[in-house]
PDB file of C-alpha atoms in Angstrom:
ATOM      1  CA  MET A  18       0.002   0.006  -0.017  1.00  0.00           C
ATOM      2  CA  ILE A  19       1.183   3.553  -0.686  1.00  0.00           C
ATOM      3  CA  ILE A  20       0.434   6.052   2.040  1.00  0.00           C
ATOM      4  CA  ILE A  21       0.868   9.753   1.355  1.00  0.00           C
ATOM      5  CA  ALA A  22       1.365  12.112   4.301  1.00  0.00           C
ATOM      6  CA  SER A  23       1.552  15.815   3.709  1.00  0.00           C
ATOM      7  CA  ASP A  24       2.171  18.775   6.024  1.00  0.00           C
ATOM      8  CA  VAL A  25       3.025  16.680   9.031  1.00  0.00           C
ATOM      9  CA  HIS A  26       5.030  19.537  10.642  1.00  0.00           C
ATOM     10  CA  VAL A  27       7.056  17.516  13.188  1.00  0.00           C
ATOM     11  CA  SER A  28       8.477  19.787  15.878  1.00  0.00           C
ATOM     12  CA  LYS A  29       9.969  19.466  19.362  1.00  0.00           C
ATOM     13  CA  SER A  30       7.706  22.336  20.442  1.00  0.00           C
ATOM     14  CA  TYR A  31       4.517  20.271  20.020  1.00  0.00           C
ATOM     15  CA  ASP A  32       5.745  17.620  22.472  1.00  0.00           C
ATOM     16  CA  HIS A  33       6.780  20.336  24.899  1.00  0.00           C
ATOM     17  CA  ILE A  34       3.460  22.180  24.614  1.00  0.00           C
ATOM     18  CA  GLN A  35       1.556  18.941  25.193  1.00  0.00           C
ATOM     19  CA  SER A  36       3.668  18.149  28.264  1.00  0.00           C
ATOM     20  CA  VAL A  37       2.794  21.438  29.974  1.00  0.00           C
ATOM     21  CA  LEU A  38      -0.930  21.623  29.069  1.00  0.00           C
ATOM     22  CA  PRO A  39      -3.483  20.194  31.489  1.00  0.00           C
ATOM     23  CA  LYS A  40      -4.493  16.661  30.446  1.00  0.00           C
ATOM     24  CA  GLN A  41      -8.114  17.675  29.890  1.00  0.00           C
ATOM     25  CA  ILE A  42      -7.098  19.946  26.992  1.00  0.00           C
ATOM     26  CA  ASP A  43      -7.411  18.114  23.703  1.00  0.00           C
ATOM     27  CA  PHE A  44      -4.187  19.138  21.921  1.00  0.00           C
ATOM     28  CA  LEU A  45      -3.623  17.916  18.372  1.00  0.00           C
ATOM     29  CA  ASN A  46       0.070  17.022  18.441  1.00  0.00           C
ATOM     30  CA  PRO A  47       1.336  16.403  14.847  1.00  0.00           C
ATOM     31  CA  ASN A  48       4.246  14.295  16.239  1.00  0.00           C
ATOM     32  CA  ASN A  49       1.688  11.908  17.808  1.00  0.00           C
ATOM     33  CA  ASN A  50      -0.228  11.727  14.533  1.00  0.00           C
ATOM     34  CA  LEU A  51       2.932  10.611  12.730  1.00  0.00           C
ATOM     35  CA  ARG A  52       3.732   8.144  15.535  1.00  0.00           C
ATOM     36  CA  LEU A  53       0.240   6.644  15.189  1.00  0.00           C
ATOM     37  CA  LEU A  54       0.569   6.427  11.396  1.00  0.00           C
ATOM     38  CA  VAL A  55       3.923   4.686  11.641  1.00  0.00           C
ATOM     39  CA  SER A  56       2.615   2.222  14.248  1.00  0.00           C
ATOM     40  CA  ARG A  57      -0.163   1.122  11.884  1.00  0.00           C
ATOM     41  CA  MET A  58       2.000   0.626   8.792  1.00  0.00           C
ATOM     42  CA  LYS A  59       3.336  -2.698   7.534  1.00  0.00           C
ATOM     43  CA  LYS A  60       6.853  -3.433   6.239  1.00  0.00           C
ATOM     44  CA  GLU A  61       5.553  -3.829   2.690  1.00  0.00           C
ATOM     45  CA  ASP A  62       3.955  -0.361   2.750  1.00  0.00           C
ATOM     46  CA  THR A  63       5.523   2.728   1.144  1.00  0.00           C
ATOM     47  CA  LEU A  64       5.241   6.082   2.929  1.00  0.00           C
ATOM     48  CA  VAL A  65       5.487   9.223   0.819  1.00  0.00           C
ATOM     49  CA  MET A  66       6.212  12.327   2.916  1.00  0.00           C
ATOM     50  CA  ASN A  67       4.841  14.951   0.576  1.00  0.00           C
ATOM     51  CA  GLY A  68       6.389  18.170   1.912  1.00  0.00           C
ATOM     52  CA  ASP A  69       6.545  20.022   5.253  1.00  0.00           C
ATOM     53  CA  THR A  70       7.647  16.926   7.140  1.00  0.00           C
ATOM     54  CA  ILE A  71       9.150  19.289   9.754  1.00  0.00           C
ATOM     55  CA  ASP A  72       7.819  22.607  10.907  1.00  0.00           C
ATOM     56  CA  TYR A  73      11.263  24.313  10.902  1.00  0.00           C
ATOM     57  CA  TYR A  74      14.862  23.119  11.118  1.00  0.00           C
ATOM     58  CA  TYR A  75      16.258  23.998  14.560  1.00  0.00           C
ATOM     59  CA  SER A  76      14.282  22.513  17.457  1.00  0.00           C
ATOM     60  CA  ASP A  77      14.324  25.712  19.555  1.00  0.00           C
ATOM     61  CA  TYR A  78      16.093  29.022  19.891  1.00  0.00           C
ATOM     62  CA  THR A  79      18.839  27.567  22.074  1.00  0.00           C
ATOM     63  CA  HIS A  80      19.688  25.008  19.440  1.00  0.00           C
ATOM     64  CA  TYR A  81      19.665  27.699  16.752  1.00  0.00           C
ATOM     65  CA  PHE A  82      22.410  29.648  18.465  1.00  0.00           C
ATOM     66  CA  LYS A  83      24.436  26.498  19.246  1.00  0.00           C
ATOM     67  CA  LYS A  84      23.765  25.117  15.706  1.00  0.00           C
ATOM     68  CA  LYS A  85      22.790  21.669  17.047  1.00  0.00           C
ATOM     69  CA  GLY A  86      19.552  19.828  17.678  1.00  0.00           C
ATOM     70  CA  ASN A  87      16.935  19.886  14.950  1.00  0.00           C
ATOM     71  CA  ASN A  88      13.469  18.632  14.123  1.00  0.00           C
ATOM     72  CA  TRP A  89      14.795  16.274  11.458  1.00  0.00           C
ATOM     73  CA  GLU A  90      16.266  14.232  14.344  1.00  0.00           C
ATOM     74  CA  ILE A  91      12.792  13.958  15.877  1.00  0.00           C
ATOM     75  CA  ALA A  92      11.211  13.001  12.546  1.00  0.00           C
ATOM     76  CA  LYS A  93      13.918  10.373  11.897  1.00  0.00           C
ATOM     77  CA  ASN A  94      13.437   8.879  15.375  1.00  0.00           C
ATOM     78  CA  ILE A  95       9.722   8.495  14.679  1.00  0.00           C
ATOM     79  CA  LEU A  96      10.165   7.179  11.147  1.00  0.00           C
ATOM     80  CA  LYS A  97      12.929   4.668  12.003  1.00  0.00           C
ATOM     81  CA  LYS A  98      10.292   2.498  13.637  1.00  0.00           C
ATOM     82  CA  PHE A  99       8.815   1.953  10.155  1.00  0.00           C
ATOM     83  CA  LYS A 100      10.718  -0.776   8.297  1.00  0.00           C
ATOM     84  CA  GLY A 101       9.270  -0.103   4.871  1.00  0.00           C
ATOM     85  CA  THR A 102      10.183   2.477   2.218  1.00  0.00           C
ATOM     86  CA  VAL A 103       9.998   6.186   2.960  1.00  0.00           C
ATOM     87  CA  LEU A 104      10.182   8.774   0.132  1.00  0.00           C
ATOM     88  CA  PHE A 105      10.493  12.539   0.750  1.00  0.00           C
ATOM     89  CA  ASN A 106       9.440  15.652  -1.128  1.00  0.00           C
ATOM     90  CA  THR A 107      10.439  18.951   0.389  1.00  0.00           C
ATOM     91  CA  GLY A 108       8.126  21.824   1.192  1.00  0.00           C
ATOM     92  CA  ASN A 109       8.671  25.369   2.287  1.00  0.00           C
ATOM     93  CA  HIS A 110       8.881  24.485   5.972  1.00  0.00           C
ATOM     94  CA  GLU A 111      11.996  22.359   5.548  1.00  0.00           C
ATOM     95  CA  PHE A 112      13.779  25.613   4.691  1.00  0.00           C
ATOM     96  CA  ARG A 113      12.581  27.613   7.715  1.00  0.00           C
ATOM     97  CA  LYS A 114      15.401  27.806  10.272  1.00  0.00           C
ATOM     98  CA  MET A 115      13.783  29.248  13.391  1.00  0.00           C
ATOM     99  CA  PRO A 116      10.784  28.188  15.486  1.00  0.00           C
ATOM    100  CA  TYR A 117       7.781  30.411  15.938  1.00  0.00           C
ATOM    101  CA  ASN A 118       8.054  32.797  18.852  1.00  0.00           C
ATOM    102  CA  TYR A 119       5.005  31.830  20.894  1.00  0.00           C
ATOM    103  CA  SER A 120       5.523  34.762  23.265  1.00  0.00           C
ATOM    104  CA  ILE A 121       4.702  37.004  20.272  1.00  0.00           C
ATOM    105  CA  TYR A 122       2.226  34.883  18.307  1.00  0.00           C
ATOM    106  CA  GLY A 123       0.638  32.868  21.132  1.00  0.00           C
ATOM    107  CA  LEU A 124      -0.863  29.432  20.677  1.00  0.00           C
ATOM    108  CA  ASN A 125      -4.103  30.430  18.976  1.00  0.00           C
ATOM    109  CA  HIS A 126      -2.801  29.843  15.439  1.00  0.00           C
ATOM    110  CA  MET A 127      -1.660  26.239  16.138  1.00  0.00           C
ATOM    111  CA  ASN A 128      -4.838  24.158  15.983  1.00  0.00           C
TER     112      ASN A 128
END
C-alpha cells in the first residue's frame, strides 16, 4: 500500500506544549499523529512524505544559536520504527530555520 502524508510539521515544540498543558485539553500534536501512522503501517507499505515533514529546522532558539539539535532528528526517530520504504518531497517548511516565537504569536494559530 502507498500512504501519502503531507504537512506533518514535526516539531519538538509540540511535544513540549503537550507536556505542559493540562491533560483535559485536547491538543492535536502532529508528532503523535505521525507516531500513530507509523505504528499502523506494515513493512511492505511505502510512505510518501509529501512536503513540510518538519515545521522548521532547529528545534528551539537555544539550538539555533548552538547550531545543534533539529526537528529532522525527531522525525527520523519517529520514522525509523517503520521498516518499509519512505520517500520525501520537500516543502517550504524544511527551509525555515527558526521556530515560531510563541511569546509574540501565542498558541491560537496552532490548531
